[in-house]
Coordinates of C-alpha atoms and ligand atoms in Angstrom, one line a residue:
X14 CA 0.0 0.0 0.0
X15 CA 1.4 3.3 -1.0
X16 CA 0.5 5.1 2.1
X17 CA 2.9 2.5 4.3
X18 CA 5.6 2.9 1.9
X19 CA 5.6 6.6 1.9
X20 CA 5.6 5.8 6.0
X21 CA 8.4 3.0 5.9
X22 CA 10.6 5.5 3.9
X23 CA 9.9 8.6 6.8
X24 CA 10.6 6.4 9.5
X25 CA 14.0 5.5 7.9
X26 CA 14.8 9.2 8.4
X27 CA 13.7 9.5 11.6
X28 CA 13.2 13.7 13.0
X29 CA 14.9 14.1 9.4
X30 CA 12.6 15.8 6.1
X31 CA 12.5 14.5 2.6
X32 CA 11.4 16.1 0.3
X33 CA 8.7 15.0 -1.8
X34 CA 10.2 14.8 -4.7
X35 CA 12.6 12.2 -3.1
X36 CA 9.9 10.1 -1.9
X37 CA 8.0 10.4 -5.3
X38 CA 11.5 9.0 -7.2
X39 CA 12.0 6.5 -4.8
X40 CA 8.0 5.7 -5.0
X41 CA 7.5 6.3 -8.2
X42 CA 4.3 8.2 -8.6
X43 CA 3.8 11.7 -8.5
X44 CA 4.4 14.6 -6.1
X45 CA 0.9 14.9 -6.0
X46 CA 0.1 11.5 -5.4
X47 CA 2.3 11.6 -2.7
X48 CA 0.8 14.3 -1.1
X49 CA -2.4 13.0 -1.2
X50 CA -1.5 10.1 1.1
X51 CA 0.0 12.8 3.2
X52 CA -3.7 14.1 3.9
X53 CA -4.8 10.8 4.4
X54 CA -2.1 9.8 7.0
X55 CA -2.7 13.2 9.3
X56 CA -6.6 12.3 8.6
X57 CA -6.0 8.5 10.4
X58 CA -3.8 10.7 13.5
X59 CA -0.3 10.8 12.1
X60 CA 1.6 14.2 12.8
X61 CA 3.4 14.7 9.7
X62 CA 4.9 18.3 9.1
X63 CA 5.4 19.5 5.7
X64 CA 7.7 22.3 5.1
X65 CA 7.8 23.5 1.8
X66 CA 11.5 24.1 1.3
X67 CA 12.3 21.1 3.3
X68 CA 9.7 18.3 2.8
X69 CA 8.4 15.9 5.3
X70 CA 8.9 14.9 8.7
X71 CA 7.0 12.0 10.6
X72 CA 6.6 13.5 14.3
X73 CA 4.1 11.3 15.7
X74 CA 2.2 8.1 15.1
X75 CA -2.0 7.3 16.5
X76 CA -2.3 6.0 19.7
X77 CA -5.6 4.4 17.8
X78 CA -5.2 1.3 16.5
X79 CA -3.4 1.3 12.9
X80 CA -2.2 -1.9 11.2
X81 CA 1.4 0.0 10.0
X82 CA 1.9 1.1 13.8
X83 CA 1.1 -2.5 15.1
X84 CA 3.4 -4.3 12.9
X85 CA 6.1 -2.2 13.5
X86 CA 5.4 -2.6 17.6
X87 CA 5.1 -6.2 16.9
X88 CA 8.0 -8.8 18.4
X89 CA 5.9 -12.4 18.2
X90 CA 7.3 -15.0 15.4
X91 CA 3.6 -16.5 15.1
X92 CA 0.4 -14.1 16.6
X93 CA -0.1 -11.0 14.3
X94 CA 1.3 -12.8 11.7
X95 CA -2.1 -11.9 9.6
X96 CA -3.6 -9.1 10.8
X97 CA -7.5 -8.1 10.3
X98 CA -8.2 -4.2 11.3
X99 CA -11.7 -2.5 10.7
X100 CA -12.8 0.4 12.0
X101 CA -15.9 -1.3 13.2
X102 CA -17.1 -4.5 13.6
X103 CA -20.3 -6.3 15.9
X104 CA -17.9 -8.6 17.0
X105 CA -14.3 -9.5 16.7
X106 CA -14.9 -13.1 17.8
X107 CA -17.2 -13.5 15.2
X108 CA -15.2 -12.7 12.7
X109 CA -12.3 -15.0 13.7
X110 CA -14.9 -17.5 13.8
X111 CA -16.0 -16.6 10.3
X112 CA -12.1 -16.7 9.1
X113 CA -11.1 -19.5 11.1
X114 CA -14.0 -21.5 9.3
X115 CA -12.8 -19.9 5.9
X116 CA -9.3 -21.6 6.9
X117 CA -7.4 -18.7 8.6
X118 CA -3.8 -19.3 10.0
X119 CA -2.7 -19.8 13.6
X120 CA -1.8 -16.4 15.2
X121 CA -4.3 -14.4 12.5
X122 CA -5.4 -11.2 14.7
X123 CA -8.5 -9.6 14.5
X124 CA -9.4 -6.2 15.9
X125 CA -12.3 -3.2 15.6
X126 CA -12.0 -0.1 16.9
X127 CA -15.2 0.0 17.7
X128 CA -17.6 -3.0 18.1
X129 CA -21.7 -2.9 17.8
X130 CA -22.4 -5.7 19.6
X131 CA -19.5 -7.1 21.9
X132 CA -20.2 -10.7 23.5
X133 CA -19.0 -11.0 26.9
X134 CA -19.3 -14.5 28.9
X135 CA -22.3 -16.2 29.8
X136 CA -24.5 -14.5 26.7
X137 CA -23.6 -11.4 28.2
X138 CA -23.4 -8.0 26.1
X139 CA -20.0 -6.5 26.3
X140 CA -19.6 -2.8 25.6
X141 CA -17.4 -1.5 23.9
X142 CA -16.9 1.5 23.0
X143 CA -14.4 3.9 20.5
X144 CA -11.0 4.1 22.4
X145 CA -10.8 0.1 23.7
X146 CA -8.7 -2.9 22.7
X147 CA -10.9 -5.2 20.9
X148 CA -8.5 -8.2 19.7
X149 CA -9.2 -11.6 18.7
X150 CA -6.8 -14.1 17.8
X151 CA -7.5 -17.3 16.1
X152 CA -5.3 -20.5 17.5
X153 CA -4.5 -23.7 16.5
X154 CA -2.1 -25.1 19.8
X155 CA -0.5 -27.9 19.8
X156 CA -3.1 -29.3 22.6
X157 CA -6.2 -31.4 23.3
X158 CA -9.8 -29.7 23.8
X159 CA -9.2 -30.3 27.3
X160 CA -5.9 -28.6 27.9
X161 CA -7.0 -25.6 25.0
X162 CA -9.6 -24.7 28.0
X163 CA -6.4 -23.2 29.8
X164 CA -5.7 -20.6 27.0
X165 CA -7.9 -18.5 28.7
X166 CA -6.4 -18.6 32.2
X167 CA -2.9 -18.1 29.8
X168 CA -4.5 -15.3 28.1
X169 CA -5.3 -13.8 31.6
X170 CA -1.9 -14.0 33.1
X171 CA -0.6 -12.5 29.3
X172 CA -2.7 -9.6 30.1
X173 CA -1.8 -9.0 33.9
X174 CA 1.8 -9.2 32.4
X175 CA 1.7 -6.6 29.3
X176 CA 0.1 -4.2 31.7
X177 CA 2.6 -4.6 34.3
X178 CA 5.4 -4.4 31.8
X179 CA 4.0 -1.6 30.0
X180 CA 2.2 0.7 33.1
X181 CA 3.9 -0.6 36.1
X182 CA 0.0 -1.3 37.2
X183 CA -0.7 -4.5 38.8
X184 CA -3.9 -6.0 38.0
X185 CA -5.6 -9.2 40.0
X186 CA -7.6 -11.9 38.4
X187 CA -10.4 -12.5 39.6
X188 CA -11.8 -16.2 38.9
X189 CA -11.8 -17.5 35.7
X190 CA -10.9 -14.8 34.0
X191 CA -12.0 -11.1 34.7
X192 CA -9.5 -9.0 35.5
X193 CA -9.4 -6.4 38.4
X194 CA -8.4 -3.2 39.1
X195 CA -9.6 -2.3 43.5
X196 CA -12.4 -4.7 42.6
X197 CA -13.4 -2.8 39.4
X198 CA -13.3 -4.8 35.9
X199 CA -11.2 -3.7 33.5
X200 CA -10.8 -6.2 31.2
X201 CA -12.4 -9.9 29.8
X202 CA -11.5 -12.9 28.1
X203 CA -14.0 -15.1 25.8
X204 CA -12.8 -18.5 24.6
X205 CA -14.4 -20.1 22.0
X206 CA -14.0 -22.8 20.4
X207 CA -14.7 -23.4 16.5
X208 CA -15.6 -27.0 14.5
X209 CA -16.5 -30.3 16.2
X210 CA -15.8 -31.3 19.3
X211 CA -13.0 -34.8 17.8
X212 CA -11.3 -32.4 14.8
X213 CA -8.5 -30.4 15.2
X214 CA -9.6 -27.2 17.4
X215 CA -9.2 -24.1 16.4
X216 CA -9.8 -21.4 19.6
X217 CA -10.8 -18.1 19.5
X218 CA -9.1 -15.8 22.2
X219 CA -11.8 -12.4 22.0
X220 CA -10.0 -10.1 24.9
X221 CA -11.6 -7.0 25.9
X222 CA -9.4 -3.9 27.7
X223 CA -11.0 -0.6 28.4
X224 CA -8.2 1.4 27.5
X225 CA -8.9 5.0 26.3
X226 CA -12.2 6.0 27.2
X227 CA -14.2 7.3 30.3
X228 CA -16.1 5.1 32.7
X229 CA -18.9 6.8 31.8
X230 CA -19.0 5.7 28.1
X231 CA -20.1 2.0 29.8
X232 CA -23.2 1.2 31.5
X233 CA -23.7 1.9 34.8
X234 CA -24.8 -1.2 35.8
X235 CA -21.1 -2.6 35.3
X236 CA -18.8 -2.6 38.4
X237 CA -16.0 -0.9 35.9
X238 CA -12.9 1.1 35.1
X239 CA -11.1 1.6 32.4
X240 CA -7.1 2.4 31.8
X241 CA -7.5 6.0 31.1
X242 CA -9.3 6.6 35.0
X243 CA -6.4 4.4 36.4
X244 CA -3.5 6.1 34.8
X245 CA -4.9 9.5 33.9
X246 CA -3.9 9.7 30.0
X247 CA -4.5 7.7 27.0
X248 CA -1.9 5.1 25.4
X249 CA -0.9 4.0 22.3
X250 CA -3.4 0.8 21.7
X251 CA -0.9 -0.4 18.9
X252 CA 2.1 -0.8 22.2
X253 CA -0.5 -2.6 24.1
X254 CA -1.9 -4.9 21.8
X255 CA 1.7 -5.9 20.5
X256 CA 2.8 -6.6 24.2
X257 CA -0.4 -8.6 24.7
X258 CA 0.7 -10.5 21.8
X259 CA 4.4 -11.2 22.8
X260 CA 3.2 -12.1 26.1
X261 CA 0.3 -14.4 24.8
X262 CA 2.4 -15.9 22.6
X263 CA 5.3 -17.0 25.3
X264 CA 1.9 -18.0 27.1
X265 CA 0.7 -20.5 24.6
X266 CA 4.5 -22.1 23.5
X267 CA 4.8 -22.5 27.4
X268 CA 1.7 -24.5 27.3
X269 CA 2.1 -26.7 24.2
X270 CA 5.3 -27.4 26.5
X271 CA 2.8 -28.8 28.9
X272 CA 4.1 -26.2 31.7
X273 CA 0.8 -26.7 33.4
X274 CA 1.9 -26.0 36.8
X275 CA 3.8 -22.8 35.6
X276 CA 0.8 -21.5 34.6
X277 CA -1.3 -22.5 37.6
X278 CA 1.6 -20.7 39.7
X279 CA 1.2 -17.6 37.6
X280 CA -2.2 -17.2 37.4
X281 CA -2.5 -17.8 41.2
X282 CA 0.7 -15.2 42.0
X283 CA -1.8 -12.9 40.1
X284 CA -5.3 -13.8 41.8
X285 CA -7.7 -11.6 43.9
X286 CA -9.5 -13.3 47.1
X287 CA -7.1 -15.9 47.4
X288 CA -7.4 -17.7 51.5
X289 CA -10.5 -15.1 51.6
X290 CA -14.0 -16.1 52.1
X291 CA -16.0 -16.0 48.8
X292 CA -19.3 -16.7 46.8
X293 CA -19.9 -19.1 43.8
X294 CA -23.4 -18.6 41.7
X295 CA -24.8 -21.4 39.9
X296 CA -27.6 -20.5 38.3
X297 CA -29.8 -20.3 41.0
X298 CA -27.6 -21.7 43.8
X299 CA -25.0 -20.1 45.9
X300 CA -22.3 -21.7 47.7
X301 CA -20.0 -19.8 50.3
X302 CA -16.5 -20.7 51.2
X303 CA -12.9 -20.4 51.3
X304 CA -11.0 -19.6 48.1
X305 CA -7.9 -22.1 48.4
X306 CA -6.5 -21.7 45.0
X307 CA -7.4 -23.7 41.3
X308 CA -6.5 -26.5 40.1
X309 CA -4.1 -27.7 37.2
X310 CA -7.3 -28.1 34.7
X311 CA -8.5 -23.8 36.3
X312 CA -10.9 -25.3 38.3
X313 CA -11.8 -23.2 41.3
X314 CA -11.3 -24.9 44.3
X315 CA -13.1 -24.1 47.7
X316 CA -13.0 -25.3 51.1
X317 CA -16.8 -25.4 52.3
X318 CA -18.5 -26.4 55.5
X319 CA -19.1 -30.0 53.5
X320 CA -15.0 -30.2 52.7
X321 CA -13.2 -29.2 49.5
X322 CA -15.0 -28.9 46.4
X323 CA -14.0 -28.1 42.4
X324 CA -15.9 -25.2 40.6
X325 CA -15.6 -25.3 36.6
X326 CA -18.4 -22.9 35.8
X327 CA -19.9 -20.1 37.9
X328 CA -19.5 -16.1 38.8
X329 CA -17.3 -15.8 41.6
X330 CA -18.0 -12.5 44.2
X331 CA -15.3 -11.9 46.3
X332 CA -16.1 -10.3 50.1
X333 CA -15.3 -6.3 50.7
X334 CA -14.1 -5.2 54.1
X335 CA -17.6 -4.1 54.9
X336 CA -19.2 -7.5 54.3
X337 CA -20.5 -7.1 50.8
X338 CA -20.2 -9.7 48.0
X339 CA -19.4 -8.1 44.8
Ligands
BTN412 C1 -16.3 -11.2 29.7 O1 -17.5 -11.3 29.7 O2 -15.6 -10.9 30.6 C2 -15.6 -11.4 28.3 C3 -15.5 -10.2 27.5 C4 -14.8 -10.4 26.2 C5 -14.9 -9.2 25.3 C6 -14.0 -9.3 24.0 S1 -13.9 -7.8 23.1 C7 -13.1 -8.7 21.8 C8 -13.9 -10.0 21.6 N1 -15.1 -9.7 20.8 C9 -16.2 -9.9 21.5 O3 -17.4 -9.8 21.0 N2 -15.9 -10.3 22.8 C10 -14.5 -10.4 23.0

């Protein structure tokens, strides 16, 4: 695409200027065409000056997500190999679906920057909004269907890590997968798994961050946060979604290495409520106890007034200091 080259050739002359006749020679089309793309780029959030004597100058690249911008950030061998970008989408898990049915590759990313109807766990609706990290990624591990239902603690932990890497901001996980900033969501993980249940899986990773946006963009309803109110300024979503990847990817080679412990050991360094009393929901029931920790297949594992017992489904609530379950 022309407009990357013309980037690709600014960014080899970094805080320089080149002038567009250069760039049209080296591109070959015209002056014009060139700066055509110019408008373009600055129209999509790049801060390109143009002097007329001297040419231009690339000063600044979006913090929205833009495919040139993510490849550049990106360090993984495998995820983001292929990547998908629309401005908007309904969902970015159905799309992967709808690739990874058309035969996409292992580590093909998907993203919106906006999404009209986000799906959340359990059927839920998941909002989200201009200004948040809405990634899929299609896989196809090296693993069984049982052991593929750990990619999502993995993907957990992956997140926990990029943000910590990136922000310095520790995040909990909260069981099986929501993660937690002072008991406020920030962020989700949807597994999904596409094509019958004895063929080759393919798995669908949808994560959800509220990154750049207000709390007040979600519904009220939702016990949530969102980056910007943690940190107090926006980020570049291209950084964040490349460190997701890098650490998702170490994630998922760990596991086809059957490092199940590891991961249990990570994911519980990184819990919320551990040894604290909690809630499960079922449905309809409720059953109270003591969060001792998961198990090597993620199940949650609490010590009741009728002894130990093994949770694979349910909404955990954790207990605040004033008594409430939330
Ligand atoms: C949850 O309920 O906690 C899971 C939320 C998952 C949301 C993400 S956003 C990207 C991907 N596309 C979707 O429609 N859902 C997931």
């Amino acid at each position: 695409m022309l407009r990357h080259q013309i980037l690709d050739f600014l960014a080899q002359h970094p805080e320089k200027y080149v002038s567009g006749e250069r760039i049209s020679q080296q591109l070959n089309v015209t002056r014009a065409a060139i700066w055509k793309q110019i408008q373009v780029l600055k129209e999509e959030g790049f801060e390109i000056e143009g002097q007329s004597k001297n040419g231009y100058c690339l000063l600044k690249t979006p913090f929205a997500l833009n495919e040139w911008v993510l490849k550049r950030a990106l360090s993984t061998s495998s995820l983001g190999s292929k990547i998908t970008l629309e401005d908007e989408l309904k969902s970015t898990n159905v799309r992967a679906k709808e690739l990874a049915r058309q035969g996409s590759v292992h580590g093909q990313v998907v993203l919106a920057r906006l999404q009209s109807s986000g799906r959340g766990r359990l059927q839920r609706p998941w909002d989200s909004p201009r200004g948040g990290l809405w990634m899929s990624v299609v896989l196809c591990p090296n693993l069984s269907l049982a052991d593929a239902s750990k990619l999502t603690l993995a993907a957990s932990v992956a997140i926990v890590d990029a943000l910590e890497e990136l922000f310095s901001l520790r995040i909990g996980i909260k069981w099986p997968n929501d993660l937690v900033f002072n008991g406020l969501k920030i962020a989700g993980i949807l597994g999904e798994v596409v094509g019958e249940w004895n063929t080759v899986q393919t798995i669908i990773l949808g994560m959800g961050i509220n990154v750049n946006f207000s709390r007040e963009q979600l519904s009220p309803l939702l016990n949530a946060t969102t980056l910007f109110e943690i940190l107090g300024y926006e980020v570049d979503l291209n950084i964040l979604a490349a460190g997701i990847l890098k650490h998702l990817e170490k994630q998922v080679l760990s596991l086809e290495k059957r490092a199940f412990e590891e991961l249990r050991e990570n994911w519980s360094d990184r819990a919320t409520g551990l040894g604290e009393e909690v809630r499960i929901l079922r449905g309809e029931q409720v059953i109270q106890g003591i969060f001792k920790g998961i198990t090597i297949d993620g199940a949650l594992l609490l010590e009741t007034n009728d002894g130990e017992k093994s949770f694979s489904a349910g909404e955990v609530q954790l207990r605040s200091k004033a008594g409430k379950y939330f």
